[in-house]
mmCIF file of C-alpha atoms (C1' of nucleotides) in Angstrom:
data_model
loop_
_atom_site.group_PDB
_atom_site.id
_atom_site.type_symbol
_atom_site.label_atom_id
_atom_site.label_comp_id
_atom_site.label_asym_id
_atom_site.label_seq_id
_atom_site.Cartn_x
_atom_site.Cartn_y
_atom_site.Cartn_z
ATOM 1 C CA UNK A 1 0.000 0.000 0.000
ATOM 2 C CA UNK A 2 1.260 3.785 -0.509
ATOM 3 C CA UNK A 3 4.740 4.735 -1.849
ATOM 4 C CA UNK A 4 7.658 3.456 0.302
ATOM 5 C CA UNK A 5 9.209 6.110 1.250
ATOM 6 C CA UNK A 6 10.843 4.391 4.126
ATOM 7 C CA UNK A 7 14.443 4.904 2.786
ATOM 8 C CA UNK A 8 14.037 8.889 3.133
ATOM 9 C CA UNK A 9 12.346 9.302 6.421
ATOM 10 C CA UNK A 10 14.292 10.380 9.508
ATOM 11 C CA UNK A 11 12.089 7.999 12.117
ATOM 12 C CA UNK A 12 12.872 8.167 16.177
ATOM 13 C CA UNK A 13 11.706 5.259 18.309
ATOM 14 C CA UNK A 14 8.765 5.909 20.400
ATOM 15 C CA UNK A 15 6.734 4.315 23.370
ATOM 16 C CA UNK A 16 2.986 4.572 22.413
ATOM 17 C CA UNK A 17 3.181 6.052 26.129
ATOM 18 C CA UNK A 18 5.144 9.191 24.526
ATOM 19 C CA UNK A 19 1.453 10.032 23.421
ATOM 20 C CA UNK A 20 -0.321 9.667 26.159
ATOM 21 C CA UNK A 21 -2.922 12.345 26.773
ATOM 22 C CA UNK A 22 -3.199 12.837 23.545
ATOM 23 C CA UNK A 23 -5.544 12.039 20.555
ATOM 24 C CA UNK A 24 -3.724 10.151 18.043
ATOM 25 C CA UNK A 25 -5.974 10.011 14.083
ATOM 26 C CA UNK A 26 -5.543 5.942 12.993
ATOM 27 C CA UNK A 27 -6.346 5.095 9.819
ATOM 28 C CA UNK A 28 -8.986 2.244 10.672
ATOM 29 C CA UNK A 29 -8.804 0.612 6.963
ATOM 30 C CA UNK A 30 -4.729 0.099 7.056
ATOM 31 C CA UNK A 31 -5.070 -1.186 10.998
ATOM 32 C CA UNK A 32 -7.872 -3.704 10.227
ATOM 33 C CA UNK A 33 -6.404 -5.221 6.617
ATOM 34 C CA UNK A 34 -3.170 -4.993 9.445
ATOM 35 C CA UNK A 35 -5.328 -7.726 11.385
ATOM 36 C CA UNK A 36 -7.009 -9.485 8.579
ATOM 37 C CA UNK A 37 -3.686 -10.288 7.077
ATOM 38 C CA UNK A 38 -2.194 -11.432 10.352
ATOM 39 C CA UNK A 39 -4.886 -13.143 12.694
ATOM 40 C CA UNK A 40 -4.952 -16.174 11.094
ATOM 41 C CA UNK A 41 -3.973 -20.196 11.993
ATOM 42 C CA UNK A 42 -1.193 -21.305 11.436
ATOM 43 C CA UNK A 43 -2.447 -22.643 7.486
ATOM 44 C CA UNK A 44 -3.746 -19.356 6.937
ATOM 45 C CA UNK A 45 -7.515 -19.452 7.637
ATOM 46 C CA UNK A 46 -8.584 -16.561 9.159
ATOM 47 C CA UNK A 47 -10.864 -16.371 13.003
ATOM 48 C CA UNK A 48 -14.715 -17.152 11.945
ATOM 49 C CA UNK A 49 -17.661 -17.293 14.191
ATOM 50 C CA UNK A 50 -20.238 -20.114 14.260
ATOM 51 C CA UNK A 51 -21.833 -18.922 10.833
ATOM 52 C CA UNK A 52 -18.323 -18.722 8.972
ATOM 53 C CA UNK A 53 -17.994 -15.232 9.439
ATOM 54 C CA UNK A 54 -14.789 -13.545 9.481
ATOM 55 C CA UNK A 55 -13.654 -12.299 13.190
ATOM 56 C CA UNK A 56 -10.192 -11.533 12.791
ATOM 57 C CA UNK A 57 -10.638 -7.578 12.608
ATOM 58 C CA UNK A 58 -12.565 -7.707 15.296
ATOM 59 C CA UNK A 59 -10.356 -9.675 17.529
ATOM 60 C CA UNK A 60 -7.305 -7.458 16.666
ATOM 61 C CA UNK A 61 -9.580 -3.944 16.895
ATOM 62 C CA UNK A 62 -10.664 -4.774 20.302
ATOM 63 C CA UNK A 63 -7.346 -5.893 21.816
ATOM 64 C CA UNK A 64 -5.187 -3.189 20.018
ATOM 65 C CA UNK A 65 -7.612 -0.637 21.798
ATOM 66 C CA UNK A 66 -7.424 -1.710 24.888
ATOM 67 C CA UNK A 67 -3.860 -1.171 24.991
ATOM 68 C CA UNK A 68 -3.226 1.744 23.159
ATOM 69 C CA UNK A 69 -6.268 3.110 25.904
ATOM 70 C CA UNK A 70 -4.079 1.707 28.531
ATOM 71 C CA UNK A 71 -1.113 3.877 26.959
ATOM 72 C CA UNK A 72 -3.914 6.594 27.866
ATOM 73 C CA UNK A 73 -3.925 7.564 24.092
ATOM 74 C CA UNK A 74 -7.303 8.985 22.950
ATOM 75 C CA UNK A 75 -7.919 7.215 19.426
ATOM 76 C CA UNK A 76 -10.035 8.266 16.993
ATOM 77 C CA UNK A 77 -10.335 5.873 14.011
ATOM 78 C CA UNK A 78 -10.721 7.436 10.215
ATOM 79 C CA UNK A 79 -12.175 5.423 7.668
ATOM 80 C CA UNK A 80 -11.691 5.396 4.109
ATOM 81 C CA UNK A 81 -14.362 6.891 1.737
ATOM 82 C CA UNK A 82 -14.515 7.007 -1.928
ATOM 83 C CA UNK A 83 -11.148 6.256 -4.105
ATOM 84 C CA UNK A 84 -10.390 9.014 -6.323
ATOM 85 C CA UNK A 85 -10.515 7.053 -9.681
ATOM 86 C CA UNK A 86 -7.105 7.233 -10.578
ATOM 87 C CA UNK A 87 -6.324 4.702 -7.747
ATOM 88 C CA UNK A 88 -8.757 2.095 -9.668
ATOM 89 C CA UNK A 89 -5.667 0.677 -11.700
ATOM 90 C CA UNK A 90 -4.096 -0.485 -8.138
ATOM 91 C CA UNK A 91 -7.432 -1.790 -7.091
ATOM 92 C CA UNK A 92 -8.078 -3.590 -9.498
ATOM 93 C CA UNK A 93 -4.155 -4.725 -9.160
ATOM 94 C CA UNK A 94 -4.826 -5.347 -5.843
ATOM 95 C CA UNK A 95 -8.121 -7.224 -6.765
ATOM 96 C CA UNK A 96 -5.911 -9.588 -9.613
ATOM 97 C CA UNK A 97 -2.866 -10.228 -7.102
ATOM 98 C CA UNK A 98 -5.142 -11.655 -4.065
ATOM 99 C CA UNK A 99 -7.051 -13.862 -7.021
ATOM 100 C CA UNK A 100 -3.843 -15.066 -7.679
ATOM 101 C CA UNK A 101 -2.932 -15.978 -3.580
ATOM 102 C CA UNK A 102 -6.336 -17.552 -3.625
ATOM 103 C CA UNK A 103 -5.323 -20.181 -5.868
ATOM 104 C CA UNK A 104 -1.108 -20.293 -4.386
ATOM 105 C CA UNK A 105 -3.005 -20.426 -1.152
ATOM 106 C CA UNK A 106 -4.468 -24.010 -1.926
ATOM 107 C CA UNK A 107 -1.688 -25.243 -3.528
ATOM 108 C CA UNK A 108 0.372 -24.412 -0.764
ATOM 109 C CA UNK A 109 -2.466 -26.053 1.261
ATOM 110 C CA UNK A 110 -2.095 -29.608 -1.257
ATOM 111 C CA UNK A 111 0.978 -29.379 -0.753
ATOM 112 C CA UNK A 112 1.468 -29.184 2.649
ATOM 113 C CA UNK A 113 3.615 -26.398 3.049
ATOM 114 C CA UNK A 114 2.463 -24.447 5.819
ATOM 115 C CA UNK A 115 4.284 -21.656 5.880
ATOM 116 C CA UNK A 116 3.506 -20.584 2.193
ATOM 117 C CA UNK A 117 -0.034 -21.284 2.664
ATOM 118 C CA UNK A 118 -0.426 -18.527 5.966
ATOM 119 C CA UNK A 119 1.738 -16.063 3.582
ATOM 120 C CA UNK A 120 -0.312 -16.642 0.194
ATOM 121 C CA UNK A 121 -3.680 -16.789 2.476
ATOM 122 C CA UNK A 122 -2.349 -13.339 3.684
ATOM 123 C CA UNK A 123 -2.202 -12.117 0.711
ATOM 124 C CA UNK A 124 -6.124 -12.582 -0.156
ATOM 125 C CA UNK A 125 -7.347 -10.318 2.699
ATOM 126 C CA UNK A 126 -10.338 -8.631 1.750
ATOM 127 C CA UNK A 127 -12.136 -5.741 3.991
ATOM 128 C CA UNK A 128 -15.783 -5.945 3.269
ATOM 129 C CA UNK A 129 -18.752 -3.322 3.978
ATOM 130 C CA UNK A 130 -19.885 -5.589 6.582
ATOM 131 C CA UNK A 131 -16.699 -5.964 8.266
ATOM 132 C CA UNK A 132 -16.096 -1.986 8.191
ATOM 133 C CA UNK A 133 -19.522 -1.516 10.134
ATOM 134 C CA UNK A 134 -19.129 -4.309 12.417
ATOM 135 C CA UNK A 135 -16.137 -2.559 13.663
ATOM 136 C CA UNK A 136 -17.840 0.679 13.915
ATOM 137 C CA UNK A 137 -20.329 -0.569 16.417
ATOM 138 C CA UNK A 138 -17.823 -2.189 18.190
ATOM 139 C CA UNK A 139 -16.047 1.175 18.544
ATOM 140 C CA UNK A 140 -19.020 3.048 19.283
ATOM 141 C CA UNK A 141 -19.889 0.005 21.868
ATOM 142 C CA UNK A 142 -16.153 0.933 23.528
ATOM 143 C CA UNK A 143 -17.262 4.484 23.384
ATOM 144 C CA UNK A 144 -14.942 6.221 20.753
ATOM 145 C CA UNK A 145 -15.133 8.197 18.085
ATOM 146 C CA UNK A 146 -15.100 7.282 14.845
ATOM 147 C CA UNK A 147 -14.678 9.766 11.559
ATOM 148 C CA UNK A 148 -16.001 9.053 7.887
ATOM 149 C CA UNK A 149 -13.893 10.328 5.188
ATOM 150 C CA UNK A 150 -14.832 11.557 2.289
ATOM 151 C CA UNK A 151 -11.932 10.484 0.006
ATOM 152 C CA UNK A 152 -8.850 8.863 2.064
ATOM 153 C CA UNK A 153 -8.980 7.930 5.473
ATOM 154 C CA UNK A 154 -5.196 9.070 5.448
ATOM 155 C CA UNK A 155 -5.889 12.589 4.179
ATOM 156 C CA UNK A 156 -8.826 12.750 6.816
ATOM 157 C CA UNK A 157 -6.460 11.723 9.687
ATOM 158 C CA UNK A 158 -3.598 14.258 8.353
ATOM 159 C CA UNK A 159 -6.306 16.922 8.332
ATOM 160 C CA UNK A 160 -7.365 15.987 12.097
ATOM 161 C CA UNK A 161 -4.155 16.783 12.796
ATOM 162 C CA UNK A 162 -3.446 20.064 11.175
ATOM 163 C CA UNK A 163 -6.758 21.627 12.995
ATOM 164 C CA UNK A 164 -5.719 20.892 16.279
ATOM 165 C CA UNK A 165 -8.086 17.826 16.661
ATOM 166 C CA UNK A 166 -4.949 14.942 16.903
ATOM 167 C CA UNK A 167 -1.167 15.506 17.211
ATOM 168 C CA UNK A 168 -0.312 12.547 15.315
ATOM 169 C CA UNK A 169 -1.189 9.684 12.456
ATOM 170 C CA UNK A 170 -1.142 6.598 12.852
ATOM 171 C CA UNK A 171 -0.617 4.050 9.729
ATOM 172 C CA UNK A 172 1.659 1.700 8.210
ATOM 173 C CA UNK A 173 1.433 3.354 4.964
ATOM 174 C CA UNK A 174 4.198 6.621 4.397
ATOM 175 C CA UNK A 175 1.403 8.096 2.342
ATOM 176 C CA UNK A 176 0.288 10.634 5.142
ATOM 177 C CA UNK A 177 3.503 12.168 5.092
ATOM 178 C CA UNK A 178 2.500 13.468 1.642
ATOM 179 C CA UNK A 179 -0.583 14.619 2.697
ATOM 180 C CA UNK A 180 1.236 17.057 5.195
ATOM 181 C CA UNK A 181 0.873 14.558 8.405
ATOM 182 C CA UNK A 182 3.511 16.501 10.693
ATOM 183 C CA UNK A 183 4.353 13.053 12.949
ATOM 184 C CA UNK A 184 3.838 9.884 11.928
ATOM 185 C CA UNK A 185 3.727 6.340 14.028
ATOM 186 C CA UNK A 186 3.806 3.225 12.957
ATOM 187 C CA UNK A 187 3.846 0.014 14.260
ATOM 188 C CA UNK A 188 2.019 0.748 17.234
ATOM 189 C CA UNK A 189 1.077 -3.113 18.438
ATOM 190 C CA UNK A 190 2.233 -3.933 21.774
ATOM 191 C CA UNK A 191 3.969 -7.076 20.997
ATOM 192 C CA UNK A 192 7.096 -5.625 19.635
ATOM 193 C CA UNK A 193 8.382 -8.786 17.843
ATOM 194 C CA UNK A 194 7.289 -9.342 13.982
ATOM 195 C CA UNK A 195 7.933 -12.336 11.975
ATOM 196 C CA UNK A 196 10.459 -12.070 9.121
ATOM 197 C CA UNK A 197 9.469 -12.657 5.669
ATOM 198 C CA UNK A 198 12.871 -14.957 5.804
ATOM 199 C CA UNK A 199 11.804 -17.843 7.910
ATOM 200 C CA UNK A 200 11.604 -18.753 11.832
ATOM 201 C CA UNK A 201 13.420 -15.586 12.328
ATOM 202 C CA UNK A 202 11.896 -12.713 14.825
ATOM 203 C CA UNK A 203 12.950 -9.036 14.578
ATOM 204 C CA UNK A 204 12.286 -6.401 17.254
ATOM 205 C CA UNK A 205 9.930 -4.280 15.452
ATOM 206 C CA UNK A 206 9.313 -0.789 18.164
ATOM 207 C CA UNK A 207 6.896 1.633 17.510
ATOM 208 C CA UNK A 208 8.548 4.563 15.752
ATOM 209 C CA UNK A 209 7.826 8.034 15.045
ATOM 210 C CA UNK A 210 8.742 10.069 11.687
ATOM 211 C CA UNK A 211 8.611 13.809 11.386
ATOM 212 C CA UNK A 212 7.998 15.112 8.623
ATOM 213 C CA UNK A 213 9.724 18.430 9.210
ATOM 214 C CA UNK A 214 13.012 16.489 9.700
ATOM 215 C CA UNK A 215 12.332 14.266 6.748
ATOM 216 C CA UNK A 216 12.464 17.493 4.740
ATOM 217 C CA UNK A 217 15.187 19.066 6.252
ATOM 218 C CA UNK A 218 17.487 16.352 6.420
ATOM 219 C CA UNK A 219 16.791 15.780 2.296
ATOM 220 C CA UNK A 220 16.595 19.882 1.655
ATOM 221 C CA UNK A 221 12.899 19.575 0.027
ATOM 222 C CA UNK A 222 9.495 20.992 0.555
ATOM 223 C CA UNK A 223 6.622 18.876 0.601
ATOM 224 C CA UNK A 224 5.644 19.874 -2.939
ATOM 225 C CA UNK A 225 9.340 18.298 -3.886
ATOM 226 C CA UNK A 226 8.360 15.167 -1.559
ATOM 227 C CA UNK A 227 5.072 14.405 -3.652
ATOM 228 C CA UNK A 228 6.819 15.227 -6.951
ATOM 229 C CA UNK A 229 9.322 12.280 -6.107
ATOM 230 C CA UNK A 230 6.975 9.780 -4.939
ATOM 231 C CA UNK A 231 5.127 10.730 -8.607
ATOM 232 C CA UNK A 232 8.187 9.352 -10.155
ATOM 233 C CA UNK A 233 8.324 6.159 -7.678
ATOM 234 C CA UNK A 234 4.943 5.644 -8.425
ATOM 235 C CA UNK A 235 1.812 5.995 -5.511
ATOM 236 C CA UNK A 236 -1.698 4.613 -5.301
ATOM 237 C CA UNK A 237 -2.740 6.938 -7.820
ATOM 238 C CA UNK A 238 0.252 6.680 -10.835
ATOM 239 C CA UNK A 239 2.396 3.862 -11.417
ATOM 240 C CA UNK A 240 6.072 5.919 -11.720
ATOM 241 C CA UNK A 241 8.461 5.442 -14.043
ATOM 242 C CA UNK A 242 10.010 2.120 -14.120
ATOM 243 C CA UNK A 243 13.317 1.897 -13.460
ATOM 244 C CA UNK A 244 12.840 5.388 -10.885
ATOM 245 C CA UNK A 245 13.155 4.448 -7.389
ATOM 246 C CA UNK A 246 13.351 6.676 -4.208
ATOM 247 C CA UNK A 247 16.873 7.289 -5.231
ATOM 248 C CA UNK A 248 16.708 8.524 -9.088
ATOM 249 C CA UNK A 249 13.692 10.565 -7.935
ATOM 250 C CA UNK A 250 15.120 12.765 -5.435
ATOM 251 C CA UNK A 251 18.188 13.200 -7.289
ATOM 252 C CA UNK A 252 15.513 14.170 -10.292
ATOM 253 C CA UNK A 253 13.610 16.309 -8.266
ATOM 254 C CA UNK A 254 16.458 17.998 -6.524
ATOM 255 C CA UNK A 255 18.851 18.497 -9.390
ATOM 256 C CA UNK A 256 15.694 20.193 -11.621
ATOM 257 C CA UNK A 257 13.776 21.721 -8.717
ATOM 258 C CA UNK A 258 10.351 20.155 -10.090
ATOM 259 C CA UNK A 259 8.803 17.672 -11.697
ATOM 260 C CA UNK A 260 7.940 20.066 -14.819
ATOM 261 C CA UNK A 261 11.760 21.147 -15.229
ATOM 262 C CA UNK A 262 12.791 17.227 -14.394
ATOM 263 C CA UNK A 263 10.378 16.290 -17.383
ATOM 264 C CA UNK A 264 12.917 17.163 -20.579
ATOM 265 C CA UNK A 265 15.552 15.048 -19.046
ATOM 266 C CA UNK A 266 13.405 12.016 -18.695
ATOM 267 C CA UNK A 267 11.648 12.161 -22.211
ATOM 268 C CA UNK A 268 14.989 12.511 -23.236
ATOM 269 C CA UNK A 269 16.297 9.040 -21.281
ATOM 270 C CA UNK A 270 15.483 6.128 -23.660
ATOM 271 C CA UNK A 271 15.014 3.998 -20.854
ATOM 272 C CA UNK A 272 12.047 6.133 -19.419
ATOM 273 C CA UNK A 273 10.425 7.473 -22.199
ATOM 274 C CA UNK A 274 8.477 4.722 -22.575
ATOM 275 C CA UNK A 275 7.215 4.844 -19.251
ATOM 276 C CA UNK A 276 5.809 8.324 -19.347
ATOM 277 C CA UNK A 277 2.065 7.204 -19.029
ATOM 278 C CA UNK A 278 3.116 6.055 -15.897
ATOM 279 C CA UNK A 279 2.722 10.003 -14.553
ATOM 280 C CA UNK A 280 0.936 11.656 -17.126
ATOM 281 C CA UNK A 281 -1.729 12.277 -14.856
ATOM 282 C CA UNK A 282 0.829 14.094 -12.368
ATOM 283 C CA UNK A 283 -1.044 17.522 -12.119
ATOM 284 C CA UNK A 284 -3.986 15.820 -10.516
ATOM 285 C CA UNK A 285 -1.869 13.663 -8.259
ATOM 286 C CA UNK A 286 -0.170 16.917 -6.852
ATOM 287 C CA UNK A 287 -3.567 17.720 -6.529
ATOM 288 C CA UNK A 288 -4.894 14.221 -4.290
ATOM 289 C CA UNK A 289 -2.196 14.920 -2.224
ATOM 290 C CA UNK A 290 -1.587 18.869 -1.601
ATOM 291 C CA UNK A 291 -4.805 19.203 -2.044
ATOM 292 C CA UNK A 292 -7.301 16.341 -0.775
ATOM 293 C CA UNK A 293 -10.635 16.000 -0.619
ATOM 294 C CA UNK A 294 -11.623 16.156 3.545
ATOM 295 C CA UNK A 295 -14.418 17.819 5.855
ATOM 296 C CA UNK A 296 -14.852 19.623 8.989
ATOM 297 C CA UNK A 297 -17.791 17.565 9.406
ATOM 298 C CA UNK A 298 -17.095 15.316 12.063
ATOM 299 C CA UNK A 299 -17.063 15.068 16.337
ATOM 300 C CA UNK A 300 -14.802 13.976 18.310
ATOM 301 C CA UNK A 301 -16.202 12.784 21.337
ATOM 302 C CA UNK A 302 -15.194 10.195 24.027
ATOM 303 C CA UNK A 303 -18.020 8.655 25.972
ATOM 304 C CA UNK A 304 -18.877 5.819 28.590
ATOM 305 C CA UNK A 305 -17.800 2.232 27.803
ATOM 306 C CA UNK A 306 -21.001 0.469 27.179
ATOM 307 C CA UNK A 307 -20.363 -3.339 28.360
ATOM 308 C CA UNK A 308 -22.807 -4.487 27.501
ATOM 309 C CA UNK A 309 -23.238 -3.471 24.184
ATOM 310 C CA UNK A 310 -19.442 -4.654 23.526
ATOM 311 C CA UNK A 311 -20.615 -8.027 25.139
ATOM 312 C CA UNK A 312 -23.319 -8.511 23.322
ATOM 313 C CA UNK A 313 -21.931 -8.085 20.211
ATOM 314 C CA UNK A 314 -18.754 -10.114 20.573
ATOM 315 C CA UNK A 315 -20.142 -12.802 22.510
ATOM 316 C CA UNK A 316 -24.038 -12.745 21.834
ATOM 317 C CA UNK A 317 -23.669 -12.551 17.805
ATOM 318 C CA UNK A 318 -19.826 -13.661 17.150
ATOM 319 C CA UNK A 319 -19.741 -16.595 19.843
ATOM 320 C CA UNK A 320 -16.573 -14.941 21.458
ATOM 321 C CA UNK A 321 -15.341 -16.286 25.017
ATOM 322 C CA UNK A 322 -17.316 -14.177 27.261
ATOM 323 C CA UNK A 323 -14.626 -14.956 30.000
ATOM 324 C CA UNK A 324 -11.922 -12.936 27.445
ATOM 325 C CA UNK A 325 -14.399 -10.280 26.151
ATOM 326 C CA UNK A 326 -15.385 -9.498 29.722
ATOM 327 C CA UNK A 327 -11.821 -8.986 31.121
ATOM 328 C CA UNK A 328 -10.710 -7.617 28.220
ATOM 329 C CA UNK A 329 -13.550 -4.582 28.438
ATOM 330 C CA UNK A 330 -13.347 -4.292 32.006
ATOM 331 C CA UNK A 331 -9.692 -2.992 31.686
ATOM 332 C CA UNK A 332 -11.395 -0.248 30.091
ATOM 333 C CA UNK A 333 -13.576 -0.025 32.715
ATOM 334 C CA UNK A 334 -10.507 -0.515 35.897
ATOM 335 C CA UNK A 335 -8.451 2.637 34.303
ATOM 336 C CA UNK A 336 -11.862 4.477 34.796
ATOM 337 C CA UNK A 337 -11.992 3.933 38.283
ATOM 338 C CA UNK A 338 -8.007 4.805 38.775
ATOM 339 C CA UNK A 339 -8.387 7.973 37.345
ATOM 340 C CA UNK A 340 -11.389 8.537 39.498
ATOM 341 C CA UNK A 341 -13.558 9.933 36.316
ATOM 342 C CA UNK A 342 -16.840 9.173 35.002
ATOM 343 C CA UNK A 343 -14.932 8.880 31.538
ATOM 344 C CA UNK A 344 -11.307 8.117 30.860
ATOM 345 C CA UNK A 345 -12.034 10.992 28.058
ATOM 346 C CA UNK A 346 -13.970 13.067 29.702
ATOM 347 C CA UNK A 347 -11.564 16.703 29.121
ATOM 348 C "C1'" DC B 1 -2.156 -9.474 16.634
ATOM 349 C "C1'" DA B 2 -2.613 -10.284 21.466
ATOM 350 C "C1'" DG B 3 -3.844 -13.420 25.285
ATOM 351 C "C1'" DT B 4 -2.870 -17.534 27.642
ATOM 352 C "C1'" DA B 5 -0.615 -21.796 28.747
ATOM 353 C "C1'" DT B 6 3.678 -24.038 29.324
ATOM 354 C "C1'" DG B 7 8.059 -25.171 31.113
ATOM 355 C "C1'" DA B 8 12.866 -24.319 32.050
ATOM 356 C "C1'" DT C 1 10.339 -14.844 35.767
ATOM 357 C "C1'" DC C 2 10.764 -15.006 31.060
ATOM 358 C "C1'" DA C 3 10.982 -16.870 26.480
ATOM 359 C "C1'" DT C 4 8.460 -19.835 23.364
ATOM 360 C "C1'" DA C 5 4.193 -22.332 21.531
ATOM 361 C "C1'" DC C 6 -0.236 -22.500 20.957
ATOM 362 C "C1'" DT C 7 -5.140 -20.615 20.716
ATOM 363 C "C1'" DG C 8 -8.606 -17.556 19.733
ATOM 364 C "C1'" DG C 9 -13.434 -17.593 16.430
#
DNA sequence: CAGTATGA
DNA sequence: TCATACTGG
C-alpha cells in the first residue's frame, strides 16, 4: 500500500506512552487489513464465528484498543471513503494479485507447506462493507469516536491533525507524510516482535515516530518536492516510471527543482520514455495529495464504555469467550476507576 | 495481533 | 520470571 518512502524518512523510536494524553488520528482501513492479514492459523484461515464469518478484525480492533487506551492515548479511528478514480488501476491490481494468492493459497495447502499457505492466504485479505460496520459498532460500543472520510482515510487523519483535533497519524502506509501529516507512528502493536518474511526468524519491530519536518530538512525539500518524487516512484494513484526508485527521484527532483523542469531530461532518457504514461496524470496527483478532498464535518467525542453493548456483540452474535471479552472490556472499565472519572475521556 | 498456557 | 508455543473464532 502507498509509496515506500521508508528509505528517506528520519524515524525516532517511540513508546505509544510518549502520546499519552493525547488524541492520536488511525487510519482504521490500514489497521484492520493490518489484522485481517495477520490473525490467522497457522495454514492461513482466518478467526470465523459459528456462521463462517470472518472475526479476525474484530479480535485485533478490540485488543489493540485496549492497549493503546491503557497507553492513555485517545484514538479516533478514520475510515476510508470514496477512491479518487485514478487509484482504480491499483485496485483492481490489488483485486488480480489476491485472485492469484487464492489459488497459491491451496496449492500451498495440497501441498502441505504451511508456511507458504499462511503467507499466500495473507495475501487474499479482503475488507468488506460488513466488516467496516461491524467494527464501527464495536467502537461506538467501547465508546470512541469514529470519523467518515470523504476520500482517504489518510488525508482525513492528516487533516485531524493540522486543525488541532490529533497531534499525530497513525498508519503503516508513508502516504500521510504526503498529505502534510507533521508526525507519523507506525507500528504501534504492543507485541514488539514481527515475523520475518525470511523464515523462523523474529525481529524487534518498536513503535517509531517520523517527522515530517526532519524528513524534509534532512533531504533539503518541501513537501511539494516530496510528492513530486513519490510521482516518479509511483503511488496509489500513478504507477512511476520504471526503473525510478526513491533514489533517481530525489536526485531528479532535486537536481531540476520540479517535476515540470525534471520532465525534458526524462523524455529525453530512452530507458524512461516509454514509461511516461506512468505520470501523465501528475497535475492531478499533486492535486490528491496537496490538495485532498476532507471535511470539517465530524465530532470527536469520548463517551462511557457500554459493556454491555461490547458483550453482546462479541459474545451474543460472534460466539466470542465471554470470560476474554469481559476482562478484556473491564480494563477499560478498571483505568476508569483509577483515574477517578466518570470517563477516561472526559476533558 | 494479542492473550494464555507451558516449562525451564 | 521469562521466552516460546499455541489458541482464539
Amino acid at each position: 500500500m502507498g509509496v515506500d518512502l521508508g528509505a528517506l524518512c528520519v524515524k525516532r523510536e517511540a513508546k505509544l506512552s510518549d502520546f499519552s494524553g493525547r488524541v492520536v488520528a488511525i487510519d482504521a482501513f490500514n489497521t484492520l487489513y493490518q489484522f485481517l492479514s495477520t490473525i490467522r492459523q497457522p495454514d492461513g484461515t482466518p478467526l470465523k464465528d459459528h456462521l463462517g464469518r470472518i472475526t479476525s478484525h474484530l479480535a485485533g480492533l478490540l485488543y489493540r484498543t485496549v492497549n493503546i487506551i491503557e497507553a492513555g492515548v485517545r484514538p479516533v479511528y478514520v475510515f476510508d471513503g470514496k477512491p479518487h478514480p485514478l487509484k482504480a488501476g491499483t485496485l483492481e491490481g490489488r483485486r488480480a494479485a489476491k485472485e492469484k494468492a487464492l489459488i497459491e493459497w491451496n496449492e500451498a495447502l495440497e501441498a502441505g507447506d504451511l508456511e507458504r499457505a499462511k503467507s499466500k492466504a495473507q495475501a487474499t485479505s479482503r475488507l468488506t462493507g460488513e466488516m467496516v460496520g461491524q467494527s464501527k459498532e464495536l467502537l461506538s460500543a467501547l465508546g470512541l469516536p469514529h470519523i467518515q472520510a470523504p476520500g482517504e482515510g489518510e488525508a482525513q487523519a492528516v487533516h485531524l491533525v493540522r486543525r488541532g483535533d490529533a497531534c499525530a497519524c497513525a498508519s503503516q502506509d508513508f502516504d500521510a507524510m504526503l498529505f502534510g501529516a507533521p508526525l507519523l507512528l507506525r507500528n504501534i502493536a504492543i507485541g514488539g516482535k514481527r515475523k520475518l518474511p525470511g523464515k523462523n526468524a523474529y525481529a524487534d519491530v518498536e513503535p517509531e515516530v517520523i517527522s515530517l519536518e526532519e524528513t524534509l530538512l534532512s533531504l533539503g525539500i518541501t513537501r511539494e518536492q516530496l510528492v513530486d518524487a513519490a510521482i516518479l516512484i509511483g503511488t496509489d494513484f500513478n504507477t512511476g516510471i520504471r526503473g525510478i526508485g526513491p533514489k533517481k527521484a530525489l536526485k531528479m527532483i532535486i537536481g531540476n527543482g520540479s517535476l515540470e523542469s525534471a520532465m525534458p531530461a526524462i523524455e529525453g532518457d530512452e530507458k524512461y520514455r516509454e514509461h511516461l504514461n506512468g505520470i501523465s496524470d501528475y497535475g492531478e496527483i499533486r492535486r490528491i495529495f496537496l490538495n485532498p478532498d476532507v471535511t470539517d464535518d465530524y465530532s470527536l467525542e469520548w463517551g462511557a464504555v457500554n459493556e454491555g453493548r461490547a458483550v453482546d456483540m462479541l459474545c451474543g452474535e460472534f460466539h466470542f469467550s465471554k470470560e476474554r471479552i469481559v476482562k478484556a472490556v473491564e480494563r477499560f472499565s478498571d483505568l476508569k476507576k483509577r483515574s477517578g472519572q466518570k470517563s477516561l475521556f472526559e476533558f
